[in-house]
PDB file of C-alpha atoms in Angstrom:
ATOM      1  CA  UNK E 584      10.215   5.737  22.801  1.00 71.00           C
ATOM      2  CA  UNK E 585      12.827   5.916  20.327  1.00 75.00           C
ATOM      3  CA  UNK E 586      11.771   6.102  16.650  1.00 73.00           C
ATOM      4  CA  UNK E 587      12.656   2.226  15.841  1.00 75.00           C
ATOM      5  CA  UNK E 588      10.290   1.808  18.665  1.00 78.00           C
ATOM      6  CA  UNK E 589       7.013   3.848  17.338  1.00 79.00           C
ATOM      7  CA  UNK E 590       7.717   2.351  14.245  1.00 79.00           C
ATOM      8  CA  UNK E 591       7.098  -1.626  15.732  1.00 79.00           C
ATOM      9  CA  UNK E 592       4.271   0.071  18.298  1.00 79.00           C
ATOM     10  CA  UNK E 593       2.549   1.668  15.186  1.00 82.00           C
ATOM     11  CA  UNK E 594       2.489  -0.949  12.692  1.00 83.00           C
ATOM     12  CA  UNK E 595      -1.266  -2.072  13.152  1.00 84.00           C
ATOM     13  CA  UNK E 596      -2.687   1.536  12.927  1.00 84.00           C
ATOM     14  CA  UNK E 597      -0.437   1.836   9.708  1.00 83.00           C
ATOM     15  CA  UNK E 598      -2.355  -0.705   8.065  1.00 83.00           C
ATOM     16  CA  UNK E 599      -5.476   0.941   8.519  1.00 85.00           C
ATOM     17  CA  UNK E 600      -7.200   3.001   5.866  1.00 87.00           C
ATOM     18  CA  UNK E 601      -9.427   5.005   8.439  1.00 91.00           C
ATOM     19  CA  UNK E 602      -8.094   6.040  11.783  1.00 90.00           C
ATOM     20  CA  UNK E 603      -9.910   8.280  14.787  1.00 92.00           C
ATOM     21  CA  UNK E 604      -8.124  11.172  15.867  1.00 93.00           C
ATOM     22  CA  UNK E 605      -8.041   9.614  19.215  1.00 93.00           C
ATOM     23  CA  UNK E 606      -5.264   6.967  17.418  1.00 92.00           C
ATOM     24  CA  UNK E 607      -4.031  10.058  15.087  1.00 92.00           C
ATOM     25  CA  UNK E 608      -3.293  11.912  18.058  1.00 92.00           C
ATOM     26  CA  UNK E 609      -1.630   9.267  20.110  1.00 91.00           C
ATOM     27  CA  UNK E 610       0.523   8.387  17.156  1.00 90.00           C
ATOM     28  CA  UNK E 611       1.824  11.922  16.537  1.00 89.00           C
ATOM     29  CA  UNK E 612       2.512  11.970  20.842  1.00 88.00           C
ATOM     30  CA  UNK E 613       3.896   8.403  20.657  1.00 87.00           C
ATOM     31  CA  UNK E 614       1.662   7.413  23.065  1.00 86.00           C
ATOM     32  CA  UNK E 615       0.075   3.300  22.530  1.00 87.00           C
ATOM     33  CA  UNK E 616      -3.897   4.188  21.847  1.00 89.00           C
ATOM     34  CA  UNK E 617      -4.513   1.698  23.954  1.00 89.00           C
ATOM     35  CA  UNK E 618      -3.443   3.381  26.987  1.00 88.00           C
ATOM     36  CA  UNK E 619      -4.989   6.308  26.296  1.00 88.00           C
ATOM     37  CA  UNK E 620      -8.347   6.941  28.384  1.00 87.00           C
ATOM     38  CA  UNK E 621      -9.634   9.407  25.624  1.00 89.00           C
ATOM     39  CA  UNK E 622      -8.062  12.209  23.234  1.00 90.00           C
ATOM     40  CA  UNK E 623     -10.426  15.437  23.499  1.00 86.00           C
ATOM     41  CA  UNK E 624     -12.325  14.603  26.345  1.00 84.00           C
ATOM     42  CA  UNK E 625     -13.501  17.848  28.014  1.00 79.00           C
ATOM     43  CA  UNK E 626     -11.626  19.794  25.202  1.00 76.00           C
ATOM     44  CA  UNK E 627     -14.309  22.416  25.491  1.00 76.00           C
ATOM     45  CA  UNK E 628     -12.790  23.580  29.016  1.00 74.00           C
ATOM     46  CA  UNK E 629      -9.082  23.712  27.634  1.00 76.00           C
ATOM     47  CA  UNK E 630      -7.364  27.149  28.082  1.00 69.00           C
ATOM     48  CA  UNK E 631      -5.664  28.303  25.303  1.00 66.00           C
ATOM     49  CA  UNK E 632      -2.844  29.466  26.777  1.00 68.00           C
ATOM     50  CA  UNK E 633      -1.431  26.395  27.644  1.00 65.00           C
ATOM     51  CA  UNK E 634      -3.833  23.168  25.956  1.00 64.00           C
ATOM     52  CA  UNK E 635      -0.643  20.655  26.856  1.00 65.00           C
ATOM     53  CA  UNK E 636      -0.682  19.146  30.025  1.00 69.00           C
ATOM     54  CA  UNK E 637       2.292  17.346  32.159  1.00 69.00           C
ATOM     55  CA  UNK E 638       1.396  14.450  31.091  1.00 76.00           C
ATOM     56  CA  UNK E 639      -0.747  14.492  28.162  1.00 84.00           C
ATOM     57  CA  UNK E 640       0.694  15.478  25.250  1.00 85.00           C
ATOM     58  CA  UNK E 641      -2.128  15.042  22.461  1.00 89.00           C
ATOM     59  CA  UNK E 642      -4.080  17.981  23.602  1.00 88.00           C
ATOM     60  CA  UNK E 643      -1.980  20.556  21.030  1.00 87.00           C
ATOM     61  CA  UNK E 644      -2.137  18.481  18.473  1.00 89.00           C
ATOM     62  CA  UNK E 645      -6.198  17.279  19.330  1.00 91.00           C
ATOM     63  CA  UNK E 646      -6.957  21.281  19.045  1.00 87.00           C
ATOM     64  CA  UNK E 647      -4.751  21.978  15.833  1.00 88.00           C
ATOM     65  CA  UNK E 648      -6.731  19.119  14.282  1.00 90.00           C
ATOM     66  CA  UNK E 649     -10.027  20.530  15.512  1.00 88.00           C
ATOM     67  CA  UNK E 650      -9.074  23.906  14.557  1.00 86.00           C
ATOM     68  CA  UNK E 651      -8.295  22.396  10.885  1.00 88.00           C
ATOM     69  CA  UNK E 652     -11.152  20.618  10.263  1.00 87.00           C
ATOM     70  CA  UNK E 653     -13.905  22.792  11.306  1.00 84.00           C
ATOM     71  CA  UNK E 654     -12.629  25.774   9.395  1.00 85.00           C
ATOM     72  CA  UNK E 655     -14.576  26.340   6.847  1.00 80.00           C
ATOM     73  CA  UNK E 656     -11.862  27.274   4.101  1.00 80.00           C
ATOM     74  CA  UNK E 657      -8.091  27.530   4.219  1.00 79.00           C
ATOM     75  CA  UNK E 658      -8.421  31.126   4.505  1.00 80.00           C
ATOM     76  CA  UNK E 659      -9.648  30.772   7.851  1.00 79.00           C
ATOM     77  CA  UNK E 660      -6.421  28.827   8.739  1.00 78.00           C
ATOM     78  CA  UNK E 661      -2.494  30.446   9.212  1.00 77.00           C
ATOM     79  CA  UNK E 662      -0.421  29.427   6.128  1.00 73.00           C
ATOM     80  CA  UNK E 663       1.521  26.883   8.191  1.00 70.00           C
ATOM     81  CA  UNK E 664      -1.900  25.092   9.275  1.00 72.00           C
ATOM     82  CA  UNK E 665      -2.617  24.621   5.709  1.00 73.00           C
ATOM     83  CA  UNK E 666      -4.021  22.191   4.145  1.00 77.00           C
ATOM     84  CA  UNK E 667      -7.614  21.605   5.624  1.00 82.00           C
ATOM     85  CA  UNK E 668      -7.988  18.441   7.373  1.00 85.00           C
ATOM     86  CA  UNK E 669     -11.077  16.471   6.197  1.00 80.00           C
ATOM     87  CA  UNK E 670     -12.549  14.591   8.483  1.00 82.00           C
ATOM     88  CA  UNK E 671     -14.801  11.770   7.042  1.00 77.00           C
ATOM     89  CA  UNK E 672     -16.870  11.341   9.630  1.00 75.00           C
ATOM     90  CA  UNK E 673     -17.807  13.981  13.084  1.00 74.00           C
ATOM     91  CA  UNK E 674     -20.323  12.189  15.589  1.00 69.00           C
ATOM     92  CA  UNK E 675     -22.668  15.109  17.341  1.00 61.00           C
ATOM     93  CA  UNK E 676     -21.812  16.589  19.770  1.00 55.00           C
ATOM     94  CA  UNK E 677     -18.891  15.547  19.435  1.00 66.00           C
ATOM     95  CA  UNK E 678     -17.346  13.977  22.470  1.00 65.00           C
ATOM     96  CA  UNK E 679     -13.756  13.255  21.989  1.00 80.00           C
ATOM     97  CA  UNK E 680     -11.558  12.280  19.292  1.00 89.00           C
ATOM     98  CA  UNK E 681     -13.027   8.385  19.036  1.00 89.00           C
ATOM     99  CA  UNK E 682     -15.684   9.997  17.597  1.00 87.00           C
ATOM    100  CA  UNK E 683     -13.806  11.744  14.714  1.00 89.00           C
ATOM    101  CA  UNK E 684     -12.592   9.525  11.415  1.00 90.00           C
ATOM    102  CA  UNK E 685      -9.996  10.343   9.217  1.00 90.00           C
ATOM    103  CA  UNK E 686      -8.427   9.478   6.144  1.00 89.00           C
ATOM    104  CA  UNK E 687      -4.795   7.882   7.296  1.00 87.00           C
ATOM    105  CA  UNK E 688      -2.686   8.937   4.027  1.00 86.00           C
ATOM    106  CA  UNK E 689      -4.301  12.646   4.230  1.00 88.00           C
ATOM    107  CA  UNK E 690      -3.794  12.913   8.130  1.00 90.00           C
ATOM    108  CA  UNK E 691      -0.383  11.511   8.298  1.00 88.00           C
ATOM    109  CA  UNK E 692       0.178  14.263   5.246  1.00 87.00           C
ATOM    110  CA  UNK E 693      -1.303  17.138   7.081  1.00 88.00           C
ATOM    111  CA  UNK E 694       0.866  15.821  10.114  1.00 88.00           C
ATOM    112  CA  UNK E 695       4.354  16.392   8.158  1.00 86.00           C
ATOM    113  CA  UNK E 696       3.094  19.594   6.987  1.00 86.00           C
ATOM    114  CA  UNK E 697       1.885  20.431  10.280  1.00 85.00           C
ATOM    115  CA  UNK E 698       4.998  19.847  12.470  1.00 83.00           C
ATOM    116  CA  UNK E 699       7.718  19.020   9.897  1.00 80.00           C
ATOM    117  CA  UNK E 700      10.354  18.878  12.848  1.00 76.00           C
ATOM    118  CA  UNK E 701       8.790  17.252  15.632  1.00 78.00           C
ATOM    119  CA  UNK E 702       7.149  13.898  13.054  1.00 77.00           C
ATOM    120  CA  UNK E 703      10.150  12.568  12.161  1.00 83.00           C
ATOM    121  CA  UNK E 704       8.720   9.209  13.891  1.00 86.00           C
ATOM    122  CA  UNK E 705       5.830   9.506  11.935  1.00 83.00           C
ATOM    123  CA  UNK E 706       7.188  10.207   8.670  1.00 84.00           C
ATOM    124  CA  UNK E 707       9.391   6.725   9.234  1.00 84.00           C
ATOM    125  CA  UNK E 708       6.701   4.727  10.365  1.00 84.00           C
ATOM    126  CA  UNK E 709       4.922   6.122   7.264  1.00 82.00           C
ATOM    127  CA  UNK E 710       8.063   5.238   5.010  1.00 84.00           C
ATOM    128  CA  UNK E 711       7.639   1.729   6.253  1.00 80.00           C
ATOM    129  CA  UNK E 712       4.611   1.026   5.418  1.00 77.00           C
ATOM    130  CA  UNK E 713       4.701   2.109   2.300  1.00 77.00           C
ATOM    131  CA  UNK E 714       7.831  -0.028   1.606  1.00 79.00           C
ATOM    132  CA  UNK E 715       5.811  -2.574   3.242  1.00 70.00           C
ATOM    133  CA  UNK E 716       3.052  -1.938   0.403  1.00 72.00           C
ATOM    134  CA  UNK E 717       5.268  -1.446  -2.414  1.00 70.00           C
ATOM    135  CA  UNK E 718       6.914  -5.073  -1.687  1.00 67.00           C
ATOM    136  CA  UNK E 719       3.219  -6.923  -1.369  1.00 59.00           C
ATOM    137  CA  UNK E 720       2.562  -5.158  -5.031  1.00 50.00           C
ATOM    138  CA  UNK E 721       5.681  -6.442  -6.271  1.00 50.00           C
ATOM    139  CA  UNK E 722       5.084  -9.940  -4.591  1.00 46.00           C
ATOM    140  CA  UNK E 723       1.284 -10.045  -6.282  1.00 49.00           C
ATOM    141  CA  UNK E 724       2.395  -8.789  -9.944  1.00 50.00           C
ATOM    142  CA  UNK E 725       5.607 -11.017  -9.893  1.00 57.00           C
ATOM    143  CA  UNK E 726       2.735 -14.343  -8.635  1.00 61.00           C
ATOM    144  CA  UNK E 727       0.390 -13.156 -11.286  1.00 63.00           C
ATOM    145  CA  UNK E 728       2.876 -12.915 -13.882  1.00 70.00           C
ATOM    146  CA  UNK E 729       4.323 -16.632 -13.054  1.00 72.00           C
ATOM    147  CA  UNK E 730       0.797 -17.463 -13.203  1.00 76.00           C
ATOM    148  CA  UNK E 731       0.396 -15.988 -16.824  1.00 80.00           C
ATOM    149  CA  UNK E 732       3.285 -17.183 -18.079  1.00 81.00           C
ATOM    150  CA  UNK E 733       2.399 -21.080 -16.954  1.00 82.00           C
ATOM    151  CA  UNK E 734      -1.048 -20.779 -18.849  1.00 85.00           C
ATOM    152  CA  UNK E 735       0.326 -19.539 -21.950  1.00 86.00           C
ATOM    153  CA  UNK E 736       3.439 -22.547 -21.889  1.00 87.00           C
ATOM    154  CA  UNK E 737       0.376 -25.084 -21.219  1.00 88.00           C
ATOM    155  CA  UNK E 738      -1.433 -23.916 -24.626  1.00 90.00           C
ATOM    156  CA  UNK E 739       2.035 -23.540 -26.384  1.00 90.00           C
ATOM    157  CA  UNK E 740       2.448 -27.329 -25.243  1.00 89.00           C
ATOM    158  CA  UNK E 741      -0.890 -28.267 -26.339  1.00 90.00           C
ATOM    159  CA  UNK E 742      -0.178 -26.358 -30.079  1.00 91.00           C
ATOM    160  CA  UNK E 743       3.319 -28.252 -30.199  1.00 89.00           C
ATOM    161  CA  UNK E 744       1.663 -31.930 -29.408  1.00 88.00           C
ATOM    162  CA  UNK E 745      -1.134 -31.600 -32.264  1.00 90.00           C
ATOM    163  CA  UNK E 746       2.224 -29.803 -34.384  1.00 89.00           C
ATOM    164  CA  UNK E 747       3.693 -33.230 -33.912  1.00 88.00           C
ATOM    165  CA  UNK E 748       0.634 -34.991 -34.774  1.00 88.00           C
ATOM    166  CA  UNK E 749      -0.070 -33.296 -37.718  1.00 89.00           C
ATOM    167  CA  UNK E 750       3.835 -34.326 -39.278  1.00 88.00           C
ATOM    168  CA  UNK E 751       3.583 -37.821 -38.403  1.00 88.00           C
ATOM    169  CA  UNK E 752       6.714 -39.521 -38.884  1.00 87.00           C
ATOM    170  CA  UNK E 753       8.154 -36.573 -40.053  1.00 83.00           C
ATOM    171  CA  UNK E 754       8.547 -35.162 -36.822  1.00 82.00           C
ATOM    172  CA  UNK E 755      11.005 -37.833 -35.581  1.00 80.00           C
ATOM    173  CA  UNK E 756      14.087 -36.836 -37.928  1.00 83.00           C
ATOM    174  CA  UNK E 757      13.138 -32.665 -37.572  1.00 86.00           C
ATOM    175  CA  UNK E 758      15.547 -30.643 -35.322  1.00 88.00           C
ATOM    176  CA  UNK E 759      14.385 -28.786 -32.462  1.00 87.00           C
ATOM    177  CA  UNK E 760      15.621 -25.586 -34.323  1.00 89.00           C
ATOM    178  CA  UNK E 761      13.094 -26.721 -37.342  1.00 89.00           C
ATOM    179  CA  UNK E 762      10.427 -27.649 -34.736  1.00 91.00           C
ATOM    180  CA  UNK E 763      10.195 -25.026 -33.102  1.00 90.00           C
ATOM    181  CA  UNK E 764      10.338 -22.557 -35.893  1.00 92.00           C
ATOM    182  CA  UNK E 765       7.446 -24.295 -37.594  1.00 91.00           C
ATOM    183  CA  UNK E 766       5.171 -23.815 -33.582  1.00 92.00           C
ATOM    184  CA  UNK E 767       6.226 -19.928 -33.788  1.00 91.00           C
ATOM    185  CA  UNK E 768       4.765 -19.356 -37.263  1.00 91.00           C
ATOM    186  CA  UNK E 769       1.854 -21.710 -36.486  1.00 91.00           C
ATOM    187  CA  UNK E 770       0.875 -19.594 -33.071  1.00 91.00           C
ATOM    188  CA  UNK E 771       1.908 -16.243 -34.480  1.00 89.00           C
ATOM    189  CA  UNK E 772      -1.187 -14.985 -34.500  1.00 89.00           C
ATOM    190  CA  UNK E 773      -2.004 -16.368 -30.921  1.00 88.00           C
ATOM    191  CA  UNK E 774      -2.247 -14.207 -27.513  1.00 86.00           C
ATOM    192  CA  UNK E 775       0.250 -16.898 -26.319  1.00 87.00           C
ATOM    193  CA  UNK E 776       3.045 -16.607 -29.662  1.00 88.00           C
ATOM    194  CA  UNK E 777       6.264 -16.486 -28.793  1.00 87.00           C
ATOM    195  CA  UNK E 778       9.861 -16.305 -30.694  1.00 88.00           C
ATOM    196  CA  UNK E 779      11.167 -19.675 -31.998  1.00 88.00           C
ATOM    197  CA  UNK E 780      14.433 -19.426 -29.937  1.00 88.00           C
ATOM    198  CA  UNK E 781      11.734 -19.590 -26.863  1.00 87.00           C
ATOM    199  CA  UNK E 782       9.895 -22.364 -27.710  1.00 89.00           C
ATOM    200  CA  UNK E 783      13.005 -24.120 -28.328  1.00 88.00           C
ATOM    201  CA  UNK E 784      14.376 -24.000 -25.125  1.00 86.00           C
ATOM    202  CA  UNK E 785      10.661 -24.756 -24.032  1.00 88.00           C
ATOM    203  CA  UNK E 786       9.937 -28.133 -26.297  1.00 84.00           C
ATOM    204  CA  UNK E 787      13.364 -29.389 -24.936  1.00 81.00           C
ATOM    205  CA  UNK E 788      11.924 -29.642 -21.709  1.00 81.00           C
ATOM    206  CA  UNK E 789       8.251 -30.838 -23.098  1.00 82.00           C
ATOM    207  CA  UNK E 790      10.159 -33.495 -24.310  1.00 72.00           C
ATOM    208  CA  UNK E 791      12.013 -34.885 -21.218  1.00 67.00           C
ATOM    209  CA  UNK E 792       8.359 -34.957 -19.278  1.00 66.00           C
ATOM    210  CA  UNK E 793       6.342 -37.707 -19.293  1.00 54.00           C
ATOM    211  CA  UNK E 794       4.268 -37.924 -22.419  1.00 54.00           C
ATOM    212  CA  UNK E 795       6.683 -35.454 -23.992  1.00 54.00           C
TER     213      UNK E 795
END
């Protein structure tokens, strides 16, 4: 599976806040969770000479894991196994790693720390979803702030009508410069004030709508 490929494969566990180390440990393998019968099962039997097998490949990284997040301090764990994983949740006795939750940002970090050269799949699929996050942000603030931005026009418009109210048929001669200078200083004190060259622009469209 090429890294394009985990990336598309990966992209519902990457949305997840909380994932077992049975997913973790598929995703750092690129092997599909779902086709996995169970990472750690029988774990206590493993030799450590040789904890890969020919065709499972999550058993190395199932023990590092293990290893990680039952030590009880960093000291207890080789400089390149550092930082401690922290697991949020252990069921006992633990039977395999569907029974072991972890945080997803601080196990994908611990992955790139952990194997720097072998996650470059991970550390992609981890780029994407972050880009994928960043963009939703962006979409949110930029709706929010269109959202803002038509409540304060609709009070502006409400401040202009009773302006024109209030100079009767004075406001029929007055320019849109004059106008609109007189609705800046009367709102200037308002959360929704704005410069007269903006309400300008703004009361020549209030005045092409109906009832403008």
């Amino acid at each position: 599976m090429s890294d394009g490929e985990f990336v598309k494969v990966s992209l519902p566990y990457f949305k997840k806040k909380l994932w077992t180390l049975h997913d973790g440990c598929c995703l750092i393998a690129k092997v599909n969770p779902l086709n996995h019968s169970g990472v750690g099962i029988g774990y206590e039997a493993w030799t450590e000479d040789d904890p890969d097998s020919e065709t499972d490949y999550t058993r190395r990284p199932f023990i590092a894991a293990i290893r990680s997040i039952l030590a009880k301090s960093e000291t207890e764990l080789f400089e390149s196994e550092q930082p401690k994983l922290i697991a949020h949740h252990i069921e006992d006795p633990m039977l395999s790693g569907k029974s072991v939750l972890v945080d997803a940002t601080v196990f994908v970090s611990w992955v790139l720390k952990r194997w720097p050269d072998q996650s470059t799949h991970f550390k992609r699929a981890w780029e994407a979803r972050q880009e994928r996050k960043a963009n939703s942000i962006d979409s949110f603030l930029s709706s929010a702030s269109k959202t803002r931005t038509a409540q304060r026009n609709k009070k502006r418009r409400t401040a202009f009508a009773q302006l024109i109210k209030d100079l009767g048929p004075d406001s029929v001669n007055a320019s849109d410069r004059d106008l609109a200078a007189a609705l800046a200083k009367r709102i200037k004190d308002e959360p929704f004030k704005a410069k007269a060259e903006t309400l300008r622009k703004l009361l020549r469209k209030w005045r092409q709508e109906p009832g403008g």
